[in-house]
PDB file of C-alpha atoms in Angstrom:
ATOM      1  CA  UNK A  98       0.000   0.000   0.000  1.00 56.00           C
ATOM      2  CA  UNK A  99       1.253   3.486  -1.343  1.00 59.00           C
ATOM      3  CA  UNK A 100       1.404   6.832   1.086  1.00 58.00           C
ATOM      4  CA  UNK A 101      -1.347   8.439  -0.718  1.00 59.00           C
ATOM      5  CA  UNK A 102      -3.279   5.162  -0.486  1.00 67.00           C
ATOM      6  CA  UNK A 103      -2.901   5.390   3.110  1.00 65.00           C
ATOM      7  CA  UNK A 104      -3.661   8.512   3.398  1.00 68.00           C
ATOM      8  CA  UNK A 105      -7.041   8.252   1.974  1.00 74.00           C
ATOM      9  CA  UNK A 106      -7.770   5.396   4.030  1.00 76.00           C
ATOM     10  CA  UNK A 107      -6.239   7.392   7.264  1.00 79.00           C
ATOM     11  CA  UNK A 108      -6.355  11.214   6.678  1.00 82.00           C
ATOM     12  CA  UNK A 109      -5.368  11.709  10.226  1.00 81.00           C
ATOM     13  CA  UNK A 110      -2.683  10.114  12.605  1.00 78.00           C
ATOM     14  CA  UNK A 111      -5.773   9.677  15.074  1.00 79.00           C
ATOM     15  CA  UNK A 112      -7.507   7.969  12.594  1.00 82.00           C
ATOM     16  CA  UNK A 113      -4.433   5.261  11.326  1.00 82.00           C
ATOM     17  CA  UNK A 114      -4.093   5.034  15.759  1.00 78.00           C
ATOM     18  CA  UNK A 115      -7.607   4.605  16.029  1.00 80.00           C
ATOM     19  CA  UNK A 116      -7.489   1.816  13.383  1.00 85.00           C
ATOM     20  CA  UNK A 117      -4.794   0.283  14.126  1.00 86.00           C
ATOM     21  CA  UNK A 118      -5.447   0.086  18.435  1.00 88.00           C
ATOM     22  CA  UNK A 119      -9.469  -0.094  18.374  1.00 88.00           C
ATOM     23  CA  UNK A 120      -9.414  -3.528  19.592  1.00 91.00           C
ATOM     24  CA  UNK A 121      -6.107  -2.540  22.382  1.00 92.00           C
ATOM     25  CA  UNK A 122      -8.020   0.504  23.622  1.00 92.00           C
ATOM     26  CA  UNK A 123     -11.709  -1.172  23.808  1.00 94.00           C
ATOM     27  CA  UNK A 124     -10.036  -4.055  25.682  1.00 95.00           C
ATOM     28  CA  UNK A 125      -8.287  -1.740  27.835  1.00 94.00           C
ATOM     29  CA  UNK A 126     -11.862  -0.059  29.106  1.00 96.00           C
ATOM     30  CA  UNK A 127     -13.143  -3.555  29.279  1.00 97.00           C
ATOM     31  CA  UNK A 128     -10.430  -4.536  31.729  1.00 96.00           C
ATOM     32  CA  UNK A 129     -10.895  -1.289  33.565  1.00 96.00           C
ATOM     33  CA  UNK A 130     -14.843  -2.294  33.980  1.00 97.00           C
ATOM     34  CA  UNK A 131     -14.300  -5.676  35.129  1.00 97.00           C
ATOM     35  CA  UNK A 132     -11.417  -4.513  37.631  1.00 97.00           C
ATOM     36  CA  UNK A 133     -13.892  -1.979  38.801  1.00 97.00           C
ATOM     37  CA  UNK A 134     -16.898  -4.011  39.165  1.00 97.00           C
ATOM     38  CA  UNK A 135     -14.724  -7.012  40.835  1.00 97.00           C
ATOM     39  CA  UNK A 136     -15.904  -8.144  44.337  1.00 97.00           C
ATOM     40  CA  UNK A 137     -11.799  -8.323  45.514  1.00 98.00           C
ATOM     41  CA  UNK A 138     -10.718  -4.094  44.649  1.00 97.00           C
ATOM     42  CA  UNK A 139      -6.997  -5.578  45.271  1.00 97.00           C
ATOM     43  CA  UNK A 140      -6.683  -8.924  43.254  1.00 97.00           C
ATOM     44  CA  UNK A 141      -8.568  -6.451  40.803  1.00 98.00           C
ATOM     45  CA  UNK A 142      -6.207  -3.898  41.367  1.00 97.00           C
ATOM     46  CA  UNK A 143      -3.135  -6.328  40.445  1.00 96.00           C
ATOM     47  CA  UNK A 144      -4.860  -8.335  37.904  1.00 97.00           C
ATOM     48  CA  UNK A 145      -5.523  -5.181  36.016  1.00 96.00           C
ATOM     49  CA  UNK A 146      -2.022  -3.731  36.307  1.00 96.00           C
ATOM     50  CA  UNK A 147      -0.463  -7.265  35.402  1.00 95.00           C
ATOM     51  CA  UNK A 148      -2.230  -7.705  32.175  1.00 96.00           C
ATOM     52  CA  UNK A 149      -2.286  -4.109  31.093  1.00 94.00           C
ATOM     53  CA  UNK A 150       1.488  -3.961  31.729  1.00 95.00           C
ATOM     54  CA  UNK A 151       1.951  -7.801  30.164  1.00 94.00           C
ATOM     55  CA  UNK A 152       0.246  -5.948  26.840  1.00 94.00           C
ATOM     56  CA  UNK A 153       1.974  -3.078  26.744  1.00 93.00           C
ATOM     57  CA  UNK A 154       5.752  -5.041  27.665  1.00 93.00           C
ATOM     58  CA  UNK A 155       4.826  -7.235  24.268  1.00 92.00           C
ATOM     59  CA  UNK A 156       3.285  -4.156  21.944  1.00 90.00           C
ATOM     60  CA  UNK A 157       5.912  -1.559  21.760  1.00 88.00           C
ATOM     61  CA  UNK A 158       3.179   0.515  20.144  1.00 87.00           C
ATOM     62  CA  UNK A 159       0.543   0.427  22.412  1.00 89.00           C
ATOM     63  CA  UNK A 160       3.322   1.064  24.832  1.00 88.00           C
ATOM     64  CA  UNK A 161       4.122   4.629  23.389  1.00 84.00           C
ATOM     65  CA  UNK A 162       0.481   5.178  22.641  1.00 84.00           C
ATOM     66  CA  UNK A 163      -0.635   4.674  26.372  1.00 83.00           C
ATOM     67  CA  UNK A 164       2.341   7.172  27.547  1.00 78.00           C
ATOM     68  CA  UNK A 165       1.912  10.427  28.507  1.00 71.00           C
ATOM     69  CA  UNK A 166       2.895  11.710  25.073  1.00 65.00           C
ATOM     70  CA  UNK A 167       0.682   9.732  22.905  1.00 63.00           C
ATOM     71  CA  UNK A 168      -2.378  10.668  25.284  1.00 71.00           C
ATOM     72  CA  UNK A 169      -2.460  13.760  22.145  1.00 79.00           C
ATOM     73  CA  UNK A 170      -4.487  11.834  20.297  1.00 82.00           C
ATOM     74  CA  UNK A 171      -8.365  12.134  20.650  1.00 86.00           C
ATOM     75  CA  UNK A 172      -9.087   7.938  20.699  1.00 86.00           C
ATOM     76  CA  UNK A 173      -6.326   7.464  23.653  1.00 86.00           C
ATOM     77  CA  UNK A 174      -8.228  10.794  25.598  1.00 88.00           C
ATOM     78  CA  UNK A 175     -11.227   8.831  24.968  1.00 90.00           C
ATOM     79  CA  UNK A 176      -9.815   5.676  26.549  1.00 90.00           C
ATOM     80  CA  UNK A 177      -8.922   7.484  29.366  1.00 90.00           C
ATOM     81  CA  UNK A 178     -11.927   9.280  30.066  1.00 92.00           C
ATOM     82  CA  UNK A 179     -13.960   5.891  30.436  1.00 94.00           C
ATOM     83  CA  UNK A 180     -10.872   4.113  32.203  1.00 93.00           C
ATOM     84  CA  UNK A 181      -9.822   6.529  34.715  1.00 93.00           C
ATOM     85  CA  UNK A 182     -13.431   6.785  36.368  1.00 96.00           C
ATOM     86  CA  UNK A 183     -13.070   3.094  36.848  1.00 96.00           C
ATOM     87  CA  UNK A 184      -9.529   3.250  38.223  1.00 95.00           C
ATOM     88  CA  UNK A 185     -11.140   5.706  40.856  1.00 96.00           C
ATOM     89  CA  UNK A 186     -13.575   3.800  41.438  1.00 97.00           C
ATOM     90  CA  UNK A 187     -11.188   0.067  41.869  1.00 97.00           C
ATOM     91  CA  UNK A 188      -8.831   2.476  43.806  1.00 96.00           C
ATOM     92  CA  UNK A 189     -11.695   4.007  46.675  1.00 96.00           C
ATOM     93  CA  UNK A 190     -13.077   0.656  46.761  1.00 96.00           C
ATOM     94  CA  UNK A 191      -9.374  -0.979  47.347  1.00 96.00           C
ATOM     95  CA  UNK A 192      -9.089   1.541  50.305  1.00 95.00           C
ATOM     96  CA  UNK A 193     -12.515   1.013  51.947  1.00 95.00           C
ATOM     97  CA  UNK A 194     -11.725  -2.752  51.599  1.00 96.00           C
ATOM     98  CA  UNK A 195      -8.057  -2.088  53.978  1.00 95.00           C
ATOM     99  CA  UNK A 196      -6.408  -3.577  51.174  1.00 95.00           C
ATOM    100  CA  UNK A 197      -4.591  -0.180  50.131  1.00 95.00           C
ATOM    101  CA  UNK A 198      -2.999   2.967  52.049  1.00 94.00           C
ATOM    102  CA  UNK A 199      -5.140   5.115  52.607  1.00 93.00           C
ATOM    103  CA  UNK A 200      -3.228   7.862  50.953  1.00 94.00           C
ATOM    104  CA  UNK A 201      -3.038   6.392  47.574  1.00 93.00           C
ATOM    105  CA  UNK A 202      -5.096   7.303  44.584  1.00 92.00           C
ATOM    106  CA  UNK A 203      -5.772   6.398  41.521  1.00 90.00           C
ATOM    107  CA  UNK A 204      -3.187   9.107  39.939  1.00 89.00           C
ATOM    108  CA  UNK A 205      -0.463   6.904  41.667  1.00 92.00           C
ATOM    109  CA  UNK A 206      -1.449   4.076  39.735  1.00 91.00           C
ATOM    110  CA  UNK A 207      -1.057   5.532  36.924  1.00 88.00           C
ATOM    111  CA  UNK A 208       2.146   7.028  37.656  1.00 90.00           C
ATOM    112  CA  UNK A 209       3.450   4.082  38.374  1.00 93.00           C
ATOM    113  CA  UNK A 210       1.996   2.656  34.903  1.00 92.00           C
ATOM    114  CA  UNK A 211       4.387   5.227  33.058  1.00 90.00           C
ATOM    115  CA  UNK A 212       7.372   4.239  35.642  1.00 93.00           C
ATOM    116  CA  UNK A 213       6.841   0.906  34.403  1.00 95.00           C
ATOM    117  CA  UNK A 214       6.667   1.562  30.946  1.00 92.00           C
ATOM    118  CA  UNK A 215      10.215   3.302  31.621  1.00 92.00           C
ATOM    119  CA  UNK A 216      11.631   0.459  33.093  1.00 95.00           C
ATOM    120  CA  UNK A 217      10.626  -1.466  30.029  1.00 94.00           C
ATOM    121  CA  UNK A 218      12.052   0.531  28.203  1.00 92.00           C
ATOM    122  CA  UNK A 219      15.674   1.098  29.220  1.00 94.00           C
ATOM    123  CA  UNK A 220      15.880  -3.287  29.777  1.00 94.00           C
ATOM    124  CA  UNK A 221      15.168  -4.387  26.413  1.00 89.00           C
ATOM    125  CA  UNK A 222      16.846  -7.497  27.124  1.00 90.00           C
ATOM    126  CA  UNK A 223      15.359  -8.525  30.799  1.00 92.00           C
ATOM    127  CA  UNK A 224      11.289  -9.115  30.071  1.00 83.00           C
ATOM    128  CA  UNK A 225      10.564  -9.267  33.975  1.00 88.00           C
ATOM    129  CA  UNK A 226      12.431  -6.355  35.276  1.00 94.00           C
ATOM    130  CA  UNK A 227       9.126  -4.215  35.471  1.00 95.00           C
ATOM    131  CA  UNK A 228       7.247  -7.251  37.066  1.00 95.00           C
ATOM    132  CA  UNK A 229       9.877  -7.025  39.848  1.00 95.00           C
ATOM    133  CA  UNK A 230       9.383  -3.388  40.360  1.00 95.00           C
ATOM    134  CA  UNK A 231       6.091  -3.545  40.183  1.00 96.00           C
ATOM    135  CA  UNK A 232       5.861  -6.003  43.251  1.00 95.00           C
ATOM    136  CA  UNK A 233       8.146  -3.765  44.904  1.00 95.00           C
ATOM    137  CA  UNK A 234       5.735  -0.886  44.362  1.00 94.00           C
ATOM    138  CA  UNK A 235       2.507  -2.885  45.331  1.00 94.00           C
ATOM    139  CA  UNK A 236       4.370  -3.635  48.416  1.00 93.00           C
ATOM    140  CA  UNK A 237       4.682   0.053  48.884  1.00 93.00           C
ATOM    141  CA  UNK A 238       0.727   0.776  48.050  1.00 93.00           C
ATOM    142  CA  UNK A 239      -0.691  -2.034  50.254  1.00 92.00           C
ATOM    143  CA  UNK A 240      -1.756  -0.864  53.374  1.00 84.00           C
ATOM    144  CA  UNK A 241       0.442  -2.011  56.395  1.00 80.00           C
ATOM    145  CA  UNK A 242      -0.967  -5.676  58.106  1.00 70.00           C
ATOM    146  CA  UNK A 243      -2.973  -6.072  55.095  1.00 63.00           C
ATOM    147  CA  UNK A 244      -2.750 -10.032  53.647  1.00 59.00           C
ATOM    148  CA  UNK A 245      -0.146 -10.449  56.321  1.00 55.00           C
TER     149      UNK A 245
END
């Protein structure tokens, strides 16, 4: 396929993104829902970062699209916008449950997403280096004597 055949196809970046991630971004709010309607906010919590962060360690794509710089385009604010309520939601629910410091929020969370995505980043050659900071950050998130 030619440029200008592309470009018919795909006269904006947000539209070749939105082609090309429809089914990474619409499975992204469906894990969001699920986390958030889950009976268990912290298995939720971790099951959600572990398979959101297991996607975006094997798509290098949907990695930079889900950063803060590819959050430009209109289909990944849209994501958001329908994710983030249910992160808030998994997150208050985490805390009311004693599962999760009381101080955290759902901002951290995704903080700690783009920390992640770092770490992925700069150890190309070690696939589980941002699993074992991640545990080491969930250790810092859970709420002292909780699962103990």
């Amino acid at each position: 396929m030619g440029g200008g055949t592309v470009y018919r196809h795909f006269p904006t970046k947000d539209a070749l993104v939105s082609a090309l991630f429809a089914a990474e971004l619409d499975a992204e709010i469906a894990r969001s829902r699920s986390a958030a309607q889950s009976d268990d906010a912290w298995a939720a919590l971790l099951g959600y970062l572990d398979e959101t962060l297991r996607r975006q360690a094997a798509n290098r794509g949907l990695r930079a699209l889900l950063c803060p710089s590819g959050s430009a385009f209109p289909s990944v604010q849209e994501c958001r916008a329908v994710v983030d309520p249910h992160l808030e939601i998994l997150i208050d629910r985490a805390r009311s449950q004693g599962a999760l410091r009381a101080d955290a929020t759902a901002r951290d969370i995704t903080l700690l997403q783009v920390a992640l995505v770092g770490i992925m980043d700069a150890t190309p050659g070690d696939p589980d280096a941002y699993r074992r900071h991640l545990a080491v950050h969930l250790d810092g998130l859970r709420k002292r004597g909780a699962g103990e």
